[in-house]
Every structure is written in C-alpha cells, then in structure tokens.
Amino acid sequence: MRWATAFGGFDRYWQAFRKHPRLQGGFVWDWVDQGLTRLDDDGQSYWAYGGDFGDTPNDRQFCLNGLVFPDRSPHPALFEAQRAQQFYQFQMLEQQPLTIEVSSEYLFRTSDNERLYWNVALDGKAIAQGEVELSLAAQGTQKIVLGDIPELKESGELWLNVEVRQIKATAWSDEHHRCAWDQWRLARPLTLPTDHSDVQAQSPRLNEHNDAFSIEWGTQRWQFNRQTGLLEQVVAG
C-alpha cells in the first residue's frame, strides 16, 4: 500500500519556522485517511478510496494521505511530525564536560511533569546514563551539565542520547510517555589506513583505446569516454 505524507521536508520547514518568528506553517492538513475496507478478487482486504467504488470524478490519492490509517494505526509520517513539532528543543554546548541546553516551546505551562533521561552509548550499548529533573518556565531554557565523557577502552561510534519523558499519565498520554528526544555523535570508530606499500612505488599508467582512455594504478582502474570525457567505469581492486 502506498500513501503520501502530504508534508515533504517537514523537519526543514519547522527549522525555518523556529528561525523566523513571523513565519508560520507546518499545519497538519489531513489527520486521518478517508478510506473504507474492501476485499480484492483474492479475498485480501485493503483500504479503498479515490475511485475504487467506481465514482467519477473522485479525489484519487488525496483521500489517503493522512498521518494515521482509517483504523487509526500510525503512518511513519506520524513519528516524523511528532519529532519535528516536539515542545522541547536541545542544543549541545560542550563535550567536556558534556553540557546541553534544553529550551521549552510551551507558551503557558512549566515543565512540572517532565524528566530528562540521558545516556552515552558506544556502538549502541550504554556506558553511562542518568536522569535530571527539569525546571523550565514557559518559553524558558535550562543549562544541564551531564559530566565527563567516560574513558574509552575500545574504538567505536559514541553517541549522546537525550529524551524527555512525562512523569505521570495525563488525559492524552500514558506514564513515562516520551515527548521529545535528540542525539549527537561524540566520536567515530578509529580506523587504521590500509597498507598500500605494494602499489605506492608504482606510477599511474595511461592506456589509449579506440573509444576510451583508461588510467590504472595498482588494482584500480578508471575509464573515460574519448568523445564526451565522461567517466564510464571504475574498478576498485
């Protein structure tokens, strides 16, 4: 099944809205798909819409471009919208010690039901973690020092992950509902250069053909079209 999110580049639009106070948009046009369950010739159910009932004219795919399906199960676009519109924004200030700033986009309420959780993960495994009470006024900011990056005993991808969860259930959410999150890469895996000692002593070699030039160096080869000058082929070992 295919559907349109109806808001391509949604996160980039919201970056612009936050940068320019007089710019507004990002409003969700269609919350739920307008479709009905039907069975195809093989007895498989599908969401029918946009002419599937023989109606002409019809709205075609514009009936099925919401954030949730007709049965209210979520589209992937729903999670994109949640991430772009989250009410808490984060900024990395320093890496040593790990220091972040949390900003609230709530206009009237304080962070009286939220707590920040964080972890430093090496190749996906947490090696340090903690939690911090948030104390944010409406539209306020809070600087939080998380501590030093743990000493690494092995190479790998190191990430700082933060998320804000609600402490208590509300009328619309469960206890510990995640309402905002972000992450930053702190380090990349250490990689040693490949040993090219067997080919470094060689010079690149130019070969001429009827319709192409080729350049060879060790086990690598690049071929260019003589007429257009375009690269046509690459052989890398």
PDB file of C-alpha atoms in Angstrom:
ATOM      1  CA  MET A   1       0.000   0.000   0.000  1.00  0.00           C
ATOM      2  CA  ARG A   2       1.242   3.492  -0.813  1.00  0.00           C
ATOM      3  CA  TRP A   3       0.334   6.811   0.704  1.00  0.00           C
ATOM      4  CA  ALA A   4       1.575  10.366   0.661  1.00  0.00           C
ATOM      5  CA  THR A   5       2.776  12.100   3.802  1.00  0.00           C
ATOM      6  CA  ALA A   6       1.478  15.425   2.413  1.00  0.00           C
ATOM      7  CA  PHE A   7       4.365  17.274   4.085  1.00  0.00           C
ATOM      8  CA  GLY A   8       7.668  16.504   2.370  1.00  0.00           C
ATOM      9  CA  GLY A   9      10.647  18.175   4.055  1.00  0.00           C
ATOM     10  CA  PHE A  10       8.541  18.691   7.175  1.00  0.00           C
ATOM     11  CA  ASP A  11      11.534  18.965   9.526  1.00  0.00           C
ATOM     12  CA  ARG A  12      13.217  21.600   7.342  1.00  0.00           C
ATOM     13  CA  TYR A  13      10.050  23.694   7.321  1.00  0.00           C
ATOM     14  CA  TRP A  14       9.969  23.609  11.115  1.00  0.00           C
ATOM     15  CA  GLN A  15      13.617  24.670  11.281  1.00  0.00           C
ATOM     16  CA  ALA A  16      12.614  27.714   9.220  1.00  0.00           C
ATOM     17  CA  PHE A  17       9.578  28.432  11.426  1.00  0.00           C
ATOM     18  CA  ARG A  18      11.776  28.430  14.529  1.00  0.00           C
ATOM     19  CA  LYS A  19      14.416  30.625  12.882  1.00  0.00           C
ATOM     20  CA  HIS A  20      11.977  33.265  11.600  1.00  0.00           C
ATOM     21  CA  PRO A  21       9.374  34.261  14.255  1.00  0.00           C
ATOM     22  CA  ARG A  22       6.974  35.814  11.721  1.00  0.00           C
ATOM     23  CA  LEU A  23       6.960  32.710   9.506  1.00  0.00           C
ATOM     24  CA  GLN A  24       4.309  30.114  10.268  1.00  0.00           C
ATOM     25  CA  GLY A  25       3.067  26.875   8.771  1.00  0.00           C
ATOM     26  CA  GLY A  26       3.505  23.145   9.192  1.00  0.00           C
ATOM     27  CA  PHE A  27      -0.166  22.695   9.962  1.00  0.00           C
ATOM     28  CA  VAL A  28      -1.393  19.116   9.581  1.00  0.00           C
ATOM     29  CA  TRP A  29      -3.828  19.123   6.670  1.00  0.00           C
ATOM     30  CA  ASP A  30      -5.154  15.568   6.953  1.00  0.00           C
ATOM     31  CA  TRP A  31      -5.028  13.742  10.266  1.00  0.00           C
ATOM     32  CA  VAL A  32      -6.763  10.505   9.227  1.00  0.00           C
ATOM     33  CA  ASP A  33      -7.103   8.681   5.906  1.00  0.00           C
ATOM     34  CA  GLN A  34     -10.571   8.674   4.395  1.00  0.00           C
ATOM     35  CA  GLY A  35     -10.874   5.054   3.270  1.00  0.00           C
ATOM     36  CA  LEU A  36     -13.109   2.020   3.705  1.00  0.00           C
ATOM     37  CA  THR A  37     -12.235  -1.665   3.923  1.00  0.00           C
ATOM     38  CA  ARG A  38     -12.827  -3.721   0.759  1.00  0.00           C
ATOM     39  CA  LEU A  39     -11.802  -7.176  -0.430  1.00  0.00           C
ATOM     40  CA  ASP A  40      -9.934  -7.769  -3.680  1.00  0.00           C
ATOM     41  CA  ASP A  41     -10.502 -10.746  -6.011  1.00  0.00           C
ATOM     42  CA  ASP A  42      -8.232 -12.903  -3.832  1.00  0.00           C
ATOM     43  CA  GLY A  43     -10.123 -12.078  -0.655  1.00  0.00           C
ATOM     44  CA  GLN A  44      -7.408  -9.776   0.698  1.00  0.00           C
ATOM     45  CA  SER A  45      -8.607  -6.642   2.470  1.00  0.00           C
ATOM     46  CA  TYR A  46      -7.363  -3.192   1.509  1.00  0.00           C
ATOM     47  CA  TRP A  47      -8.246   0.431   2.083  1.00  0.00           C
ATOM     48  CA  ALA A  48     -10.468   1.579  -0.781  1.00  0.00           C
ATOM     49  CA  TYR A  49     -10.522   5.228  -1.813  1.00  0.00           C
ATOM     50  CA  GLY A  50     -10.334   7.643  -4.736  1.00  0.00           C
ATOM     51  CA  GLY A  51     -12.388   5.892  -7.421  1.00  0.00           C
ATOM     52  CA  ASP A  52     -12.259   2.361  -6.016  1.00  0.00           C
ATOM     53  CA  PHE A  53     -16.062   2.429  -5.865  1.00  0.00           C
ATOM     54  CA  GLY A  54     -16.489   3.469  -9.499  1.00  0.00           C
ATOM     55  CA  ASP A  55     -17.167   7.085  -8.590  1.00  0.00           C
ATOM     56  CA  THR A  56     -16.243   9.726 -11.172  1.00  0.00           C
ATOM     57  CA  PRO A  57     -14.906  12.303 -10.598  1.00  0.00           C
ATOM     58  CA  ASN A  58     -13.074  11.493  -7.356  1.00  0.00           C
ATOM     59  CA  ASP A  59     -10.283  12.723  -5.104  1.00  0.00           C
ATOM     60  CA  ARG A  60      -7.822   9.972  -6.099  1.00  0.00           C
ATOM     61  CA  GLN A  61      -4.860   9.613  -3.704  1.00  0.00           C
ATOM     62  CA  PHE A  62      -5.813  12.729  -1.736  1.00  0.00           C
ATOM     63  CA  CYS A  63      -8.225  10.589   0.285  1.00  0.00           C
ATOM     64  CA  LEU A  64      -5.382   8.552   1.789  1.00  0.00           C
ATOM     65  CA  ASN A  65      -2.630  10.986   2.760  1.00  0.00           C
ATOM     66  CA  GLY A  66      -3.165  11.498   6.484  1.00  0.00           C
ATOM     67  CA  LEU A  67      -0.936  10.688   9.457  1.00  0.00           C
ATOM     68  CA  VAL A  68      -2.946   7.635  10.545  1.00  0.00           C
ATOM     69  CA  PHE A  69      -4.777   4.936   8.601  1.00  0.00           C
ATOM     70  CA  PRO A  70      -8.597   4.685   8.730  1.00  0.00           C
ATOM     71  CA  ASP A  71      -8.251   2.248  11.659  1.00  0.00           C
ATOM     72  CA  ARG A  72      -6.074   4.872  13.447  1.00  0.00           C
ATOM     73  CA  SER A  73      -2.857   2.854  13.194  1.00  0.00           C
ATOM     74  CA  PRO A  74       0.065   5.241  12.559  1.00  0.00           C
ATOM     75  CA  HIS A  75       1.818   6.063   9.317  1.00  0.00           C
ATOM     76  CA  PRO A  76       5.611   6.548   9.574  1.00  0.00           C
ATOM     77  CA  ALA A  77       4.862  10.223   8.881  1.00  0.00           C
ATOM     78  CA  LEU A  78       3.187  10.491  12.289  1.00  0.00           C
ATOM     79  CA  PHE A  79       6.531   9.913  14.029  1.00  0.00           C
ATOM     80  CA  GLU A  80       8.217  12.462  11.769  1.00  0.00           C
ATOM     81  CA  ALA A  81       5.565  15.026  12.710  1.00  0.00           C
ATOM     82  CA  GLN A  82       5.975  14.207  16.407  1.00  0.00           C
ATOM     83  CA  ARG A  83       9.754  14.708  16.194  1.00  0.00           C
ATOM     84  CA  ALA A  84       9.551  17.982  14.246  1.00  0.00           C
ATOM     85  CA  GLN A  85       6.858  19.501  16.468  1.00  0.00           C
ATOM     86  CA  GLN A  86       8.191  18.448  19.879  1.00  0.00           C
ATOM     87  CA  PHE A  87       7.872  21.164  22.532  1.00  0.00           C
ATOM     88  CA  TYR A  88      11.400  20.737  23.919  1.00  0.00           C
ATOM     89  CA  GLN A  89      14.468  21.625  21.840  1.00  0.00           C
ATOM     90  CA  PHE A  90      18.062  20.679  22.649  1.00  0.00           C
ATOM     91  CA  GLN A  91      21.482  22.146  21.948  1.00  0.00           C
ATOM     92  CA  MET A  92      24.918  20.697  22.636  1.00  0.00           C
ATOM     93  CA  LEU A  93      27.047  23.363  24.352  1.00  0.00           C
ATOM     94  CA  GLU A  94      30.218  21.468  25.306  1.00  0.00           C
ATOM     95  CA  GLN A  95      31.611  17.942  25.068  1.00  0.00           C
ATOM     96  CA  GLN A  96      33.934  18.123  28.084  1.00  0.00           C
ATOM     97  CA  PRO A  97      32.148  18.160  30.366  1.00  0.00           C
ATOM     98  CA  LEU A  98      29.017  17.111  28.486  1.00  0.00           C
ATOM     99  CA  THR A  99      26.781  20.162  28.646  1.00  0.00           C
ATOM    100  CA  ILE A 100      23.445  20.689  26.928  1.00  0.00           C
ATOM    101  CA  GLU A 101      20.756  23.343  26.896  1.00  0.00           C
ATOM    102  CA  VAL A 102      17.054  22.497  26.924  1.00  0.00           C
ATOM    103  CA  SER A 103      14.518  25.035  25.650  1.00  0.00           C
ATOM    104  CA  SER A 104      10.768  24.893  26.193  1.00  0.00           C
ATOM    105  CA  GLU A 105       8.382  25.981  23.451  1.00  0.00           C
ATOM    106  CA  TYR A 106       5.356  25.799  25.736  1.00  0.00           C
ATOM    107  CA  LEU A 107       3.718  29.221  25.904  1.00  0.00           C
ATOM    108  CA  PHE A 108       1.965  28.904  29.252  1.00  0.00           C
ATOM    109  CA  ARG A 109       2.980  25.789  31.212  1.00  0.00           C
ATOM    110  CA  THR A 110       6.106  24.838  33.141  1.00  0.00           C
ATOM    111  CA  SER A 111       7.959  21.523  32.996  1.00  0.00           C
ATOM    112  CA  ASP A 112       6.132  20.236  36.067  1.00  0.00           C
ATOM    113  CA  ASN A 113       5.570  16.728  34.672  1.00  0.00           C
ATOM    114  CA  GLU A 114       8.763  16.039  32.716  1.00  0.00           C
ATOM    115  CA  ARG A 115      12.133  14.497  33.460  1.00  0.00           C
ATOM    116  CA  LEU A 116      15.201  14.300  31.213  1.00  0.00           C
ATOM    117  CA  TYR A 117      16.926  10.946  30.702  1.00  0.00           C
ATOM    118  CA  TRP A 118      20.317  10.637  29.016  1.00  0.00           C
ATOM    119  CA  ASN A 119      22.892   8.024  28.096  1.00  0.00           C
ATOM    120  CA  VAL A 120      26.248   7.802  26.365  1.00  0.00           C
ATOM    121  CA  ALA A 121      26.237   4.753  24.086  1.00  0.00           C
ATOM    122  CA  LEU A 122      29.219   3.026  22.470  1.00  0.00           C
ATOM    123  CA  ASP A 123      28.086   1.113  19.382  1.00  0.00           C
ATOM    124  CA  GLY A 124      24.550   1.100  20.759  1.00  0.00           C
ATOM    125  CA  LYS A 125      25.435  -0.079  24.294  1.00  0.00           C
ATOM    126  CA  ALA A 126      25.027   2.418  27.142  1.00  0.00           C
ATOM    127  CA  ILE A 127      28.268   3.018  29.078  1.00  0.00           C
ATOM    128  CA  ALA A 128      26.949   5.938  31.158  1.00  0.00           C
ATOM    129  CA  GLN A 129      23.458   7.162  31.930  1.00  0.00           C
ATOM    130  CA  GLY A 130      21.427   9.317  34.250  1.00  0.00           C
ATOM    131  CA  GLU A 131      18.324  11.431  34.734  1.00  0.00           C
ATOM    132  CA  VAL A 132      17.717  15.076  35.586  1.00  0.00           C
ATOM    133  CA  GLU A 133      14.674  16.920  36.883  1.00  0.00           C
ATOM    134  CA  LEU A 134      13.635  19.691  34.509  1.00  0.00           C
ATOM    135  CA  SER A 135      12.908  23.129  35.913  1.00  0.00           C
ATOM    136  CA  LEU A 136      11.718  25.174  32.963  1.00  0.00           C
ATOM    137  CA  ALA A 137       9.346  28.109  32.939  1.00  0.00           C
ATOM    138  CA  ALA A 138       7.148  28.679  29.910  1.00  0.00           C
ATOM    139  CA  GLN A 139       9.460  29.512  26.973  1.00  0.00           C
ATOM    140  CA  GLY A 140      12.415  29.109  29.337  1.00  0.00           C
ATOM    141  CA  THR A 141      15.820  27.439  28.998  1.00  0.00           C
ATOM    142  CA  GLN A 142      17.879  25.256  31.312  1.00  0.00           C
ATOM    143  CA  LYS A 143      21.606  24.518  31.110  1.00  0.00           C
ATOM    144  CA  ILE A 144      22.440  20.985  32.240  1.00  0.00           C
ATOM    145  CA  VAL A 145      25.922  19.569  32.901  1.00  0.00           C
ATOM    146  CA  LEU A 146      25.844  15.788  32.479  1.00  0.00           C
ATOM    147  CA  GLY A 147      29.502  15.102  33.355  1.00  0.00           C
ATOM    148  CA  ASP A 148      32.653  13.970  31.584  1.00  0.00           C
ATOM    149  CA  ILE A 149      32.715  11.543  28.680  1.00  0.00           C
ATOM    150  CA  PRO A 150      33.749   8.130  30.060  1.00  0.00           C
ATOM    151  CA  GLU A 151      37.242   6.945  29.173  1.00  0.00           C
ATOM    152  CA  LEU A 152      37.016   4.579  26.215  1.00  0.00           C
ATOM    153  CA  LYS A 153      38.821   1.243  26.289  1.00  0.00           C
ATOM    154  CA  GLU A 154      37.896   0.383  22.702  1.00  0.00           C
ATOM    155  CA  SER A 155      37.094   2.125  19.454  1.00  0.00           C
ATOM    156  CA  GLY A 156      33.545   2.624  18.217  1.00  0.00           C
ATOM    157  CA  GLU A 157      30.758   5.088  17.489  1.00  0.00           C
ATOM    158  CA  LEU A 158      29.987   7.132  20.579  1.00  0.00           C
ATOM    159  CA  TRP A 159      26.630   8.896  20.863  1.00  0.00           C
ATOM    160  CA  LEU A 160      24.929  11.084  23.443  1.00  0.00           C
ATOM    161  CA  ASN A 161      21.182  10.388  23.547  1.00  0.00           C
ATOM    162  CA  VAL A 162      18.697  12.533  25.466  1.00  0.00           C
ATOM    163  CA  GLU A 163      14.948  12.274  25.850  1.00  0.00           C
ATOM    164  CA  VAL A 164      12.228  13.928  27.891  1.00  0.00           C
ATOM    165  CA  ARG A 165       9.540  11.699  29.405  1.00  0.00           C
ATOM    166  CA  GLN A 166       6.398  12.595  31.301  1.00  0.00           C
ATOM    167  CA  ILE A 167       6.462  11.542  34.936  1.00  0.00           C
ATOM    168  CA  LYS A 168       2.720  10.928  35.316  1.00  0.00           C
ATOM    169  CA  ALA A 169      -0.033   9.907  32.921  1.00  0.00           C
ATOM    170  CA  THR A 170      -2.199  12.684  31.512  1.00  0.00           C
ATOM    171  CA  ALA A 171      -5.594  12.810  29.814  1.00  0.00           C
ATOM    172  CA  TRP A 172      -3.906  12.031  26.489  1.00  0.00           C
ATOM    173  CA  SER A 173      -0.728  10.102  27.370  1.00  0.00           C
ATOM    174  CA  ASP A 174       0.500   7.211  29.481  1.00  0.00           C
ATOM    175  CA  GLU A 175       3.015   7.368  32.306  1.00  0.00           C
ATOM    176  CA  HIS A 176       6.608   7.771  31.021  1.00  0.00           C
ATOM    177  CA  HIS A 177       5.398   8.914  27.594  1.00  0.00           C
ATOM    178  CA  ARG A 178       8.379  10.130  25.536  1.00  0.00           C
ATOM    179  CA  CYS A 179       7.604  13.644  24.330  1.00  0.00           C
ATOM    180  CA  ALA A 180      10.977  14.865  22.985  1.00  0.00           C
ATOM    181  CA  TRP A 181      14.397  13.471  22.085  1.00  0.00           C
ATOM    182  CA  ASP A 182      17.702  14.215  20.343  1.00  0.00           C
ATOM    183  CA  GLN A 183      21.195  12.770  19.894  1.00  0.00           C
ATOM    184  CA  TRP A 184      24.733  13.830  18.984  1.00  0.00           C
ATOM    185  CA  ARG A 185      27.693  11.811  17.753  1.00  0.00           C
ATOM    186  CA  LEU A 186      30.685  12.295  20.050  1.00  0.00           C
ATOM    187  CA  ALA A 187      33.268  10.100  18.301  1.00  0.00           C
ATOM    188  CA  ARG A 188      33.723   7.869  15.282  1.00  0.00           C
ATOM    189  CA  PRO A 189      35.431   4.456  15.141  1.00  0.00           C
ATOM    190  CA  LEU A 190      39.207   4.616  14.921  1.00  0.00           C
ATOM    191  CA  THR A 191      40.259   3.169  11.559  1.00  0.00           C
ATOM    192  CA  LEU A 192      43.805   2.476  10.504  1.00  0.00           C
ATOM    193  CA  PRO A 193      44.839   3.313   6.927  1.00  0.00           C
ATOM    194  CA  THR A 194      45.044   0.421   4.510  1.00  0.00           C
ATOM    195  CA  ASP A 195      48.578  -0.658   3.682  1.00  0.00           C
ATOM    196  CA  HIS A 196      49.295   0.438   0.115  1.00  0.00           C
ATOM    197  CA  SER A 197      53.031  -0.173   0.292  1.00  0.00           C
ATOM    198  CA  ASP A 198      52.811  -2.636  -2.616  1.00  0.00           C
ATOM    199  CA  VAL A 199      51.423  -0.028  -5.001  1.00  0.00           C
ATOM    200  CA  GLN A 200      52.847   3.258  -3.704  1.00  0.00           C
ATOM    201  CA  ALA A 201      56.060   2.664  -5.609  1.00  0.00           C
ATOM    202  CA  GLN A 202      54.106   2.362  -8.864  1.00  0.00           C
ATOM    203  CA  SER A 203      53.106   5.276 -11.081  1.00  0.00           C
ATOM    204  CA  PRO A 204      49.659   5.561 -12.685  1.00  0.00           C
ATOM    205  CA  ARG A 205      49.596   4.170 -16.225  1.00  0.00           C
ATOM    206  CA  LEU A 206      47.609   5.738 -19.092  1.00  0.00           C
ATOM    207  CA  ASN A 207      46.212   3.403 -21.754  1.00  0.00           C
ATOM    208  CA  GLU A 208      44.647   4.575 -25.018  1.00  0.00           C
ATOM    209  CA  HIS A 209      41.841   2.662 -26.741  1.00  0.00           C
ATOM    210  CA  ASN A 210      39.751   3.373 -29.838  1.00  0.00           C
ATOM    211  CA  ASP A 211      36.875   4.900 -27.902  1.00  0.00           C
ATOM    212  CA  ALA A 212      38.288   5.397 -24.405  1.00  0.00           C
ATOM    213  CA  PHE A 213      41.233   6.279 -22.188  1.00  0.00           C
ATOM    214  CA  SER A 214      41.940   4.251 -19.071  1.00  0.00           C
ATOM    215  CA  ILE A 215      44.137   5.039 -16.082  1.00  0.00           C
ATOM    216  CA  GLU A 216      45.456   2.158 -13.993  1.00  0.00           C
ATOM    217  CA  TRP A 217      47.146   2.312 -10.602  1.00  0.00           C
ATOM    218  CA  GLY A 218      47.731  -0.907  -8.760  1.00  0.00           C
ATOM    219  CA  THR A 219      44.445  -2.815  -8.751  1.00  0.00           C
ATOM    220  CA  GLN A 220      42.383   0.291  -9.507  1.00  0.00           C
ATOM    221  CA  ARG A 221      41.215   1.416 -12.932  1.00  0.00           C
ATOM    222  CA  TRP A 222      39.278   4.429 -14.292  1.00  0.00           C
ATOM    223  CA  GLN A 223      37.939   4.525 -17.851  1.00  0.00           C
ATOM    224  CA  PHE A 224      36.898   7.739 -19.665  1.00  0.00           C
ATOM    225  CA  ASN A 225      34.975   8.133 -22.931  1.00  0.00           C
ATOM    226  CA  ARG A 226      37.148   9.777 -25.619  1.00  0.00           C
ATOM    227  CA  GLN A 227      34.202  11.609 -27.164  1.00  0.00           C
ATOM    228  CA  THR A 228      32.497  13.015 -24.067  1.00  0.00           C
ATOM    229  CA  GLY A 229      35.274  12.932 -21.484  1.00  0.00           C
ATOM    230  CA  LEU A 230      32.856  11.312 -19.040  1.00  0.00           C
ATOM    231  CA  LEU A 231      33.918   8.672 -16.528  1.00  0.00           C
ATOM    232  CA  GLU A 232      32.357   5.390 -17.682  1.00  0.00           C
ATOM    233  CA  GLN A 233      33.826   2.720 -15.435  1.00  0.00           C
ATOM    234  CA  VAL A 234      35.609   2.362 -12.110  1.00  0.00           C
ATOM    235  CA  VAL A 235      37.323  -0.822 -10.931  1.00  0.00           C
ATOM    236  CA  ALA A 236      38.432  -0.664  -7.298  1.00  0.00           C
ATOM    237  CA  GLY A 237      40.581  -3.701  -6.642  1.00  0.00           C
TER     238      GLY A 237
END
